[in-house]
């Protein structure tokens, strides 16, 4: 019998629903071509829903999401909601609740896509950042003392547990081995200043490395990592880092791979339910215009299928995306693609159907 998956869908705010529609179009096409089926359950949460109802993340939604095989998220964020409420109340809460301790972000420049880095091609920009996604500065430890007085103190602590760090590092080694490219894993940290947190990271890294003699290890401070990502991105194969540094360097990564219209990510619990999203946000000013690039959302479905074990279908999606980027879309920026959002989805789906995915 054909495999059937339950996928929870959170279209969310702004351009989220538009790009999610194209992701679902592509998922359906891939499922039909590769012989599996998908049932979707849509969840209406986000800024719009919060403003209407005051609800952020109802218990019933959490329950539904935790029963799915995977989650596909468009974007959460609304200009009329104070920063922090939705981020902490939905996105970060889901990552923590579902223990999605890996944030996987490929940085890959596809042929035909503009990079602001001179003289670098798709040969040079092809690495993956594995960001720890459940601890660090994001854990929410700390507080405000004497708030609003001249003696005010703000403390925000980075939490790094041996268990949390080690499972992330181990995942990174495994991923690097499976990827089978340069077989090089770089730890990105700040051992010269954050001498507690990155002392633990460094020790865990080199201890785990003993189990992976086939993987070359390397270390770079986070500031130097930013420099090398621009100057010599070809040095990287897989990079593992903490939550905050991972957040920052993956925005830089998104820019060198062609922008937010391309960058996809996965919040992964290797033993549980994972959640995939384009990392660009809700882009409110483009909402409803059908000009936003859906490729990041479509590439998120590729990561989703890889994670649930539909590798062939995932590869086909990436192949079709490669073809669209190389042959069809001339500029990946919103409004400059020469195609509408839904036409780009049609192009990708069309190539999957006709098997034109071997680029
Ligand atoms: C990301 C985003 C989030 C983060 C925000 C929206 C909380 O920037 O997914 O990178 O900081 O993790
Ligand atoms: Mn970010």
Tab-separated table of C-alpha atoms and ligand atoms in Angstrom:
chain	number	residue	atom	x	y	z
A	1	UNK	CA	0.000	0.000	0.000
A	2	UNK	CA	1.163	3.499	-0.786
A	3	UNK	CA	2.505	5.428	2.137
A	4	UNK	CA	0.269	8.159	3.529
A	5	UNK	CA	1.500	11.115	5.528
A	6	UNK	CA	-0.273	13.648	7.705
A	7	UNK	CA	1.195	17.082	7.302
A	8	UNK	CA	0.152	19.994	9.476
A	9	UNK	CA	0.124	23.284	7.620
A	10	UNK	CA	0.449	26.714	9.213
A	11	UNK	CA	0.125	29.277	6.410
A	12	UNK	CA	0.410	32.124	8.928
A	13	UNK	CA	0.682	35.808	8.115
A	14	UNK	CA	1.522	38.141	5.270
A	15	UNK	CA	2.845	36.331	2.239
A	16	UNK	CA	2.941	33.044	4.197
A	17	UNK	CA	-0.313	31.705	2.681
A	18	UNK	CA	0.793	32.593	-0.875
A	19	UNK	CA	4.087	30.759	-0.668
A	20	UNK	CA	2.571	27.854	1.264
A	21	UNK	CA	0.044	27.360	-1.557
A	22	UNK	CA	2.939	26.843	-3.976
A	23	UNK	CA	4.701	24.506	-1.560
A	24	UNK	CA	1.547	22.397	-1.326
A	25	UNK	CA	1.156	22.404	-5.106
A	26	UNK	CA	4.668	21.022	-5.414
A	27	UNK	CA	4.184	18.512	-2.583
A	28	UNK	CA	1.008	17.184	-4.240
A	29	UNK	CA	2.748	16.855	-7.576
A	30	UNK	CA	5.704	15.063	-6.021
A	31	UNK	CA	3.392	12.738	-4.081
A	32	UNK	CA	1.468	11.799	-7.239
A	33	UNK	CA	4.668	11.206	-9.213
A	34	UNK	CA	6.437	9.209	-6.532
A	35	UNK	CA	3.534	7.151	-5.258
A	36	UNK	CA	2.640	8.375	-1.804
A	37	UNK	CA	-0.230	10.414	-0.475
A	38	UNK	CA	-0.507	13.354	1.874
A	39	UNK	CA	-3.359	14.505	4.065
A	40	UNK	CA	-3.161	18.090	5.206
A	41	UNK	CA	-4.525	19.634	8.343
A	42	UNK	CA	-4.533	23.436	8.237
A	43	UNK	CA	-4.052	25.472	11.403
A	44	UNK	CA	-5.053	29.080	11.542
A	45	UNK	CA	-2.588	30.713	13.915
A	46	UNK	CA	-0.430	33.809	13.628
A	47	UNK	CA	-0.633	37.563	14.024
A	48	UNK	CA	-3.905	37.964	12.174
A	49	UNK	CA	-5.575	35.307	14.293
A	50	UNK	CA	-4.091	36.754	17.493
A	51	UNK	CA	-5.405	40.249	16.738
A	52	UNK	CA	-8.877	38.860	16.048
A	53	UNK	CA	-9.164	36.405	18.937
A	54	UNK	CA	-6.377	37.055	21.438
A	55	UNK	CA	-5.325	33.428	20.998
A	56	UNK	CA	-1.660	32.726	20.380
A	57	UNK	CA	-1.086	28.994	20.437
A	58	UNK	CA	-4.128	27.083	21.687
A	59	UNK	CA	-3.672	23.705	23.351
A	60	UNK	CA	-5.725	21.967	20.630
A	61	UNK	CA	-3.317	23.252	17.981
A	62	UNK	CA	-0.297	21.991	19.919
A	63	UNK	CA	-2.015	18.623	20.230
A	64	UNK	CA	-2.783	18.480	16.489
A	65	UNK	CA	0.722	19.493	15.485
A	66	UNK	CA	2.321	16.928	17.739
A	67	UNK	CA	0.301	14.170	16.066
A	68	UNK	CA	1.395	15.108	12.535
A	69	UNK	CA	4.198	13.441	10.590
A	70	UNK	CA	5.626	16.844	9.851
A	71	UNK	CA	4.773	20.550	9.910
A	72	UNK	CA	4.966	23.057	7.072
A	73	UNK	CA	4.975	26.707	8.169
A	74	UNK	CA	4.670	29.793	5.966
A	75	UNK	CA	5.482	32.815	8.098
A	76	UNK	CA	4.500	34.265	11.429
A	77	UNK	CA	4.687	38.024	12.014
A	78	UNK	CA	2.392	41.017	11.873
A	79	UNK	CA	3.252	44.735	11.807
A	80	UNK	CA	0.510	45.518	14.372
A	81	UNK	CA	1.741	43.019	16.962
A	82	UNK	CA	4.517	44.053	19.319
A	83	UNK	CA	7.810	42.291	18.496
A	84	UNK	CA	8.422	39.227	20.633
A	85	UNK	CA	4.838	38.117	21.233
A	86	UNK	CA	4.423	35.928	18.175
A	87	UNK	CA	8.074	34.964	17.884
A	88	UNK	CA	8.198	33.737	21.473
A	89	UNK	CA	4.567	32.631	21.649
A	90	UNK	CA	4.466	30.570	18.479
A	91	UNK	CA	7.724	29.962	16.632
A	92	UNK	CA	10.112	29.586	19.543
A	93	UNK	CA	7.476	27.899	21.691
A	94	UNK	CA	6.916	25.227	19.055
A	95	UNK	CA	10.644	24.678	18.577
A	96	UNK	CA	11.055	24.197	22.329
A	97	UNK	CA	7.871	22.220	23.005
A	98	UNK	CA	8.577	19.791	20.196
A	99	UNK	CA	12.252	19.670	21.082
A	100	UNK	CA	13.274	20.539	17.535
A	101	UNK	CA	16.848	20.843	18.604
A	102	UNK	CA	18.352	21.162	15.153
A	103	UNK	CA	17.896	24.113	12.854
A	104	UNK	CA	19.128	22.979	9.471
A	105	UNK	CA	19.893	25.710	6.952
A	106	UNK	CA	21.468	24.922	3.618
A	107	UNK	CA	23.435	27.764	2.043
A	108	UNK	CA	23.551	26.837	-1.595
A	109	UNK	CA	23.953	29.140	-4.547
A	110	UNK	CA	22.059	27.676	-7.472
A	111	UNK	CA	23.136	28.279	-11.031
A	112	UNK	CA	21.556	31.384	-12.498
A	113	UNK	CA	21.093	33.062	-9.117
A	114	UNK	CA	22.855	36.335	-8.338
A	115	UNK	CA	25.250	36.436	-5.403
A	116	UNK	CA	26.657	39.748	-4.208
A	117	UNK	CA	30.015	38.030	-3.769
A	118	UNK	CA	32.200	38.726	-6.743
A	119	UNK	CA	33.756	35.823	-8.621
A	120	UNK	CA	32.013	33.108	-6.605
A	121	UNK	CA	29.826	30.542	-8.310
A	122	UNK	CA	27.618	27.634	-7.310
A	123	UNK	CA	30.821	25.601	-7.062
A	124	UNK	CA	31.987	27.804	-4.214
A	125	UNK	CA	28.826	28.409	-2.202
A	126	UNK	CA	27.427	25.096	-1.042
A	127	UNK	CA	27.414	24.390	2.659
A	128	UNK	CA	24.985	23.629	5.440
A	129	UNK	CA	24.672	25.356	8.795
A	130	UNK	CA	23.476	23.250	11.692
A	131	UNK	CA	22.266	25.624	14.355
A	132	UNK	CA	21.497	24.372	17.854
A	133	UNK	CA	17.827	25.248	18.205
A	134	UNK	CA	16.776	24.603	21.798
A	135	UNK	CA	19.243	26.333	24.114
A	136	UNK	CA	21.783	29.156	24.279
A	137	UNK	CA	20.571	32.733	24.562
A	138	UNK	CA	17.187	31.612	23.259
A	139	UNK	CA	16.431	29.584	26.385
A	140	UNK	CA	15.010	32.713	28.031
A	141	UNK	CA	17.145	32.581	31.171
A	142	UNK	CA	17.708	35.855	32.948
A	143	UNK	CA	15.608	38.785	33.992
A	144	UNK	CA	15.290	42.463	34.690
A	145	UNK	CA	16.095	43.908	38.097
A	146	UNK	CA	14.976	47.360	39.243
A	147	UNK	CA	13.212	47.759	35.937
A	148	UNK	CA	12.660	51.328	34.813
A	149	UNK	CA	14.964	52.846	37.427
A	150	UNK	CA	18.427	54.322	36.856
A	151	UNK	CA	19.836	51.222	38.594
A	152	UNK	CA	18.187	48.846	36.154
A	153	UNK	CA	19.986	45.570	35.378
A	154	UNK	CA	19.239	43.239	32.451
A	155	UNK	CA	20.635	39.734	32.488
A	156	UNK	CA	20.272	37.346	29.570
A	157	UNK	CA	22.133	34.097	30.048
A	158	UNK	CA	23.226	31.535	27.518
A	159	UNK	CA	22.284	28.025	28.573
A	160	UNK	CA	24.484	25.264	27.197
A	161	UNK	CA	23.931	21.762	28.506
A	162	UNK	CA	26.349	18.979	27.775
A	163	UNK	CA	23.451	16.829	26.590
A	164	UNK	CA	22.007	19.553	24.348
A	165	UNK	CA	25.342	20.494	22.844
A	166	UNK	CA	26.452	16.943	22.317
A	167	UNK	CA	23.289	15.795	20.536
A	168	UNK	CA	23.566	18.746	18.167
A	169	UNK	CA	27.235	18.088	17.450
A	170	UNK	CA	26.580	14.396	16.905
A	171	UNK	CA	23.784	15.217	14.462
A	172	UNK	CA	26.186	17.531	12.607
A	173	UNK	CA	28.838	14.804	12.285
A	174	UNK	CA	26.230	12.331	11.036
A	175	UNK	CA	24.864	14.890	8.606
A	176	UNK	CA	28.336	15.681	7.313
A	177	UNK	CA	29.046	12.001	6.777
A	178	UNK	CA	25.738	11.470	4.969
A	179	UNK	CA	26.217	14.532	2.796
A	180	UNK	CA	29.482	13.024	1.644
A	181	UNK	CA	31.028	16.141	0.111
A	182	UNK	CA	34.246	17.572	1.573
A	183	UNK	CA	33.529	15.689	4.828
A	184	UNK	CA	34.602	18.656	6.883
A	185	UNK	CA	32.784	19.922	9.951
A	186	UNK	CA	33.561	23.403	11.252
A	187	UNK	CA	32.661	24.400	14.784
A	188	UNK	CA	31.744	28.079	14.834
A	189	UNK	CA	32.110	29.632	18.301
A	190	UNK	CA	33.876	32.263	20.329
A	191	UNK	CA	36.321	30.325	22.486
A	192	UNK	CA	38.489	33.402	23.039
A	193	UNK	CA	35.768	35.310	24.914
A	194	UNK	CA	32.882	33.001	25.823
A	195	UNK	CA	35.272	30.802	27.739
A	196	UNK	CA	32.579	28.860	29.619
A	197	UNK	CA	30.016	28.127	26.945
A	198	UNK	CA	32.443	27.412	24.147
A	199	UNK	CA	34.802	25.533	26.375
A	200	UNK	CA	31.983	23.016	26.777
A	201	UNK	CA	31.221	23.138	23.035
A	202	UNK	CA	34.855	22.658	22.085
A	203	UNK	CA	35.407	19.713	24.425
A	204	UNK	CA	32.200	18.032	23.275
A	205	UNK	CA	33.136	18.668	19.635
A	206	UNK	CA	36.548	17.026	19.818
A	207	UNK	CA	35.293	14.153	21.956
A	208	UNK	CA	32.480	13.336	19.547
A	209	UNK	CA	34.938	13.768	16.644
A	210	UNK	CA	36.757	10.633	17.842
A	211	UNK	CA	33.753	8.617	16.654
A	212	UNK	CA	34.062	10.157	13.176
A	213	UNK	CA	37.642	9.660	11.996
A	214	UNK	CA	36.453	10.082	8.392
A	215	UNK	CA	35.374	13.687	9.057
A	216	UNK	CA	37.908	16.491	9.091
A	217	UNK	CA	37.347	18.965	11.938
A	218	UNK	CA	37.910	22.671	11.911
A	219	UNK	CA	37.178	25.610	14.183
A	220	UNK	CA	36.421	29.268	13.450
A	221	UNK	CA	35.368	32.115	15.728
A	222	UNK	CA	31.975	33.511	14.762
A	223	UNK	CA	33.394	36.837	13.606
A	224	UNK	CA	35.949	35.081	11.457
A	225	UNK	CA	33.197	32.772	10.159
A	226	UNK	CA	31.371	35.860	8.839
A	227	UNK	CA	34.548	36.985	7.163
A	228	UNK	CA	35.245	33.620	5.538
A	229	UNK	CA	31.632	33.224	4.427
A	230	UNK	CA	32.170	36.299	2.297
A	231	UNK	CA	35.815	35.840	1.330
A	232	UNK	CA	36.177	32.063	0.982
A	233	UNK	CA	32.767	30.391	1.268
A	234	UNK	CA	34.202	27.341	-0.488
A	235	UNK	CA	36.042	26.474	2.715
A	236	UNK	CA	32.812	25.369	4.372
A	237	UNK	CA	31.059	22.027	4.060
A	238	UNK	CA	29.030	21.716	7.271
A	239	UNK	CA	29.122	24.290	10.078
A	240	UNK	CA	27.793	23.595	13.565
A	241	UNK	CA	27.119	26.409	15.993
A	242	UNK	CA	24.968	27.644	18.861
A	243	UNK	CA	21.514	29.155	18.586
A	244	UNK	CA	22.398	32.864	18.494
A	245	UNK	CA	25.426	32.620	16.243
A	246	UNK	CA	23.466	30.284	13.985
A	247	UNK	CA	20.668	32.823	13.716
A	248	UNK	CA	23.083	35.537	12.664
A	249	UNK	CA	25.325	33.641	10.262
A	250	UNK	CA	22.368	32.089	8.438
A	251	UNK	CA	21.008	35.510	7.501
A	252	UNK	CA	24.410	36.214	6.006
A	253	UNK	CA	24.194	32.786	4.391
A	254	UNK	CA	20.792	33.605	2.915
A	255	UNK	CA	22.225	36.734	1.322
A	256	UNK	CA	25.154	35.015	-0.338
A	257	UNK	CA	22.878	32.330	-1.767
A	258	UNK	CA	20.613	34.861	-3.442
A	259	UNK	CA	18.367	36.245	-0.721
A	260	UNK	CA	15.387	35.424	1.419
A	261	UNK	CA	13.393	34.195	-1.567
A	262	UNK	CA	15.686	31.167	-1.756
A	263	UNK	CA	16.580	30.355	1.855
A	264	UNK	CA	14.827	27.371	3.414
A	265	UNK	CA	15.170	25.840	6.819
A	266	UNK	CA	14.097	22.964	8.966
A	267	UNK	CA	13.490	22.812	12.710
A	268	UNK	CA	14.253	19.189	13.261
A	269	UNK	CA	13.612	16.748	16.041
A	270	UNK	CA	15.257	13.626	14.638
A	271	UNK	CA	13.182	11.494	17.011
A	272	UNK	CA	9.952	13.492	16.782
A	273	UNK	CA	7.978	16.002	14.743
A	274	UNK	CA	9.899	18.514	12.641
A	275	UNK	CA	8.816	21.832	11.171
A	276	UNK	CA	9.925	23.352	7.878
A	277	UNK	CA	9.788	26.980	6.848
A	278	UNK	CA	11.102	29.515	4.389
A	279	UNK	CA	13.269	31.685	6.621
A	280	UNK	CA	12.275	35.009	5.091
A	281	UNK	CA	9.365	36.089	7.261
A	282	UNK	CA	5.927	37.438	6.419
A	283	UNK	CA	6.952	40.362	4.138
A	284	UNK	CA	3.729	42.309	4.886
A	285	UNK	CA	4.235	44.891	2.168
A	286	UNK	CA	4.113	42.232	-0.535
A	287	UNK	CA	1.013	40.489	0.810
A	288	UNK	CA	-1.558	39.376	-1.736
A	289	UNK	CA	0.378	40.777	-4.667
A	290	UNK	CA	1.570	37.449	-6.017
A	291	UNK	CA	5.064	38.840	-6.470
A	292	UNK	CA	6.903	37.050	-3.664
A	293	UNK	CA	9.306	34.265	-4.598
A	294	UNK	CA	7.958	30.886	-3.408
A	295	UNK	CA	11.223	29.000	-4.003
A	296	UNK	CA	12.256	29.157	-0.333
A	297	UNK	CA	8.927	27.593	0.650
A	298	UNK	CA	9.261	25.005	-2.100
A	299	UNK	CA	12.792	24.124	-0.977
A	300	UNK	CA	11.388	23.741	2.544
A	301	UNK	CA	9.146	20.992	1.205
A	302	UNK	CA	12.263	19.334	-0.202
A	303	UNK	CA	13.793	19.314	3.302
A	304	UNK	CA	10.482	18.069	4.700
A	305	UNK	CA	10.350	15.122	2.305
A	306	UNK	CA	13.995	14.266	2.987
A	307	UNK	CA	13.266	14.150	6.683
A	308	UNK	CA	10.230	11.885	6.384
A	309	UNK	CA	12.181	9.555	4.110
A	310	UNK	CA	10.894	10.456	0.624
A	311	UNK	CA	14.372	11.097	-0.739
A	312	UNK	CA	13.570	10.540	-4.418
A	313	UNK	CA	10.702	13.004	-4.399
A	314	UNK	CA	12.871	15.492	-2.500
A	315	UNK	CA	15.626	15.192	-5.089
A	316	UNK	CA	13.088	15.754	-7.869
A	317	UNK	CA	11.868	18.937	-6.211
A	318	UNK	CA	15.387	20.276	-5.952
A	319	UNK	CA	16.093	19.312	-9.565
A	320	UNK	CA	12.982	21.136	-10.759
A	321	UNK	CA	13.893	24.198	-8.688
A	322	UNK	CA	17.394	24.178	-10.178
A	323	UNK	CA	15.927	24.167	-13.655
A	324	UNK	CA	13.542	27.033	-12.908
A	325	UNK	CA	16.343	29.118	-11.401
A	326	UNK	CA	18.714	28.405	-14.253
A	327	UNK	CA	16.366	28.618	-17.223
A	328	UNK	CA	13.273	30.597	-16.283
A	329	UNK	CA	13.565	33.138	-13.498
A	330	UNK	CA	16.013	35.871	-14.340
A	331	UNK	CA	15.948	37.663	-10.990
A	332	UNK	CA	14.902	35.972	-7.754
A	333	UNK	CA	13.779	39.181	-5.988
A	334	UNK	CA	10.101	39.810	-5.305
A	335	UNK	CA	8.458	41.555	-8.229
A	336	UNK	CA	11.352	40.985	-10.592
A	337	UNK	CA	10.937	37.300	-11.348
A	338	UNK	CA	9.088	37.789	-14.615
A	339	UNK	CA	6.498	35.341	-13.232
A	340	UNK	CA	3.881	35.525	-10.520
A	341	UNK	CA	4.228	33.548	-7.303
A	342	UNK	CA	1.813	30.927	-8.532
A	343	UNK	CA	3.421	30.721	-11.983
A	344	UNK	CA	6.730	29.861	-10.333
A	345	UNK	CA	4.956	27.058	-8.450
A	346	UNK	CA	3.460	25.883	-11.759
A	347	UNK	CA	6.886	25.812	-13.388
A	348	UNK	CA	8.393	23.703	-10.599
A	349	UNK	CA	5.400	21.340	-10.538
A	350	UNK	CA	5.496	21.095	-14.339
A	351	UNK	CA	9.131	19.989	-14.375
A	352	UNK	CA	8.458	17.393	-11.688
A	353	UNK	CA	5.571	16.012	-13.761
A	354	UNK	CA	7.553	15.888	-16.974
A	355	UNK	CA	10.614	14.475	-15.214
A	356	UNK	CA	12.778	17.439	-16.165
A	357	UNK	CA	14.599	17.320	-12.870
A	358	UNK	CA	18.016	16.012	-13.794
A	359	UNK	CA	19.765	19.366	-14.104
B	1	LIG	C1	14.826	32.696	12.523
B	1	LIG	C2	14.153	33.926	13.041
B	1	LIG	C3	13.688	33.655	14.466
B	1	LIG	C4	14.925	33.339	15.288
B	1	LIG	C5	12.882	34.782	15.095
B	1	LIG	C6	11.708	35.172	14.231
B	1	LIG	C7	12.445	34.443	16.488
B	1	LIG	O1	14.994	35.025	12.968
B	1	LIG	O2	14.150	31.660	12.386
B	1	LIG	O3	16.030	32.744	12.248
B	1	LIG	O4	15.571	34.254	15.808
B	1	LIG	O5	15.230	32.163	15.438
B	2	LIG	MN1	16.906	34.609	12.074
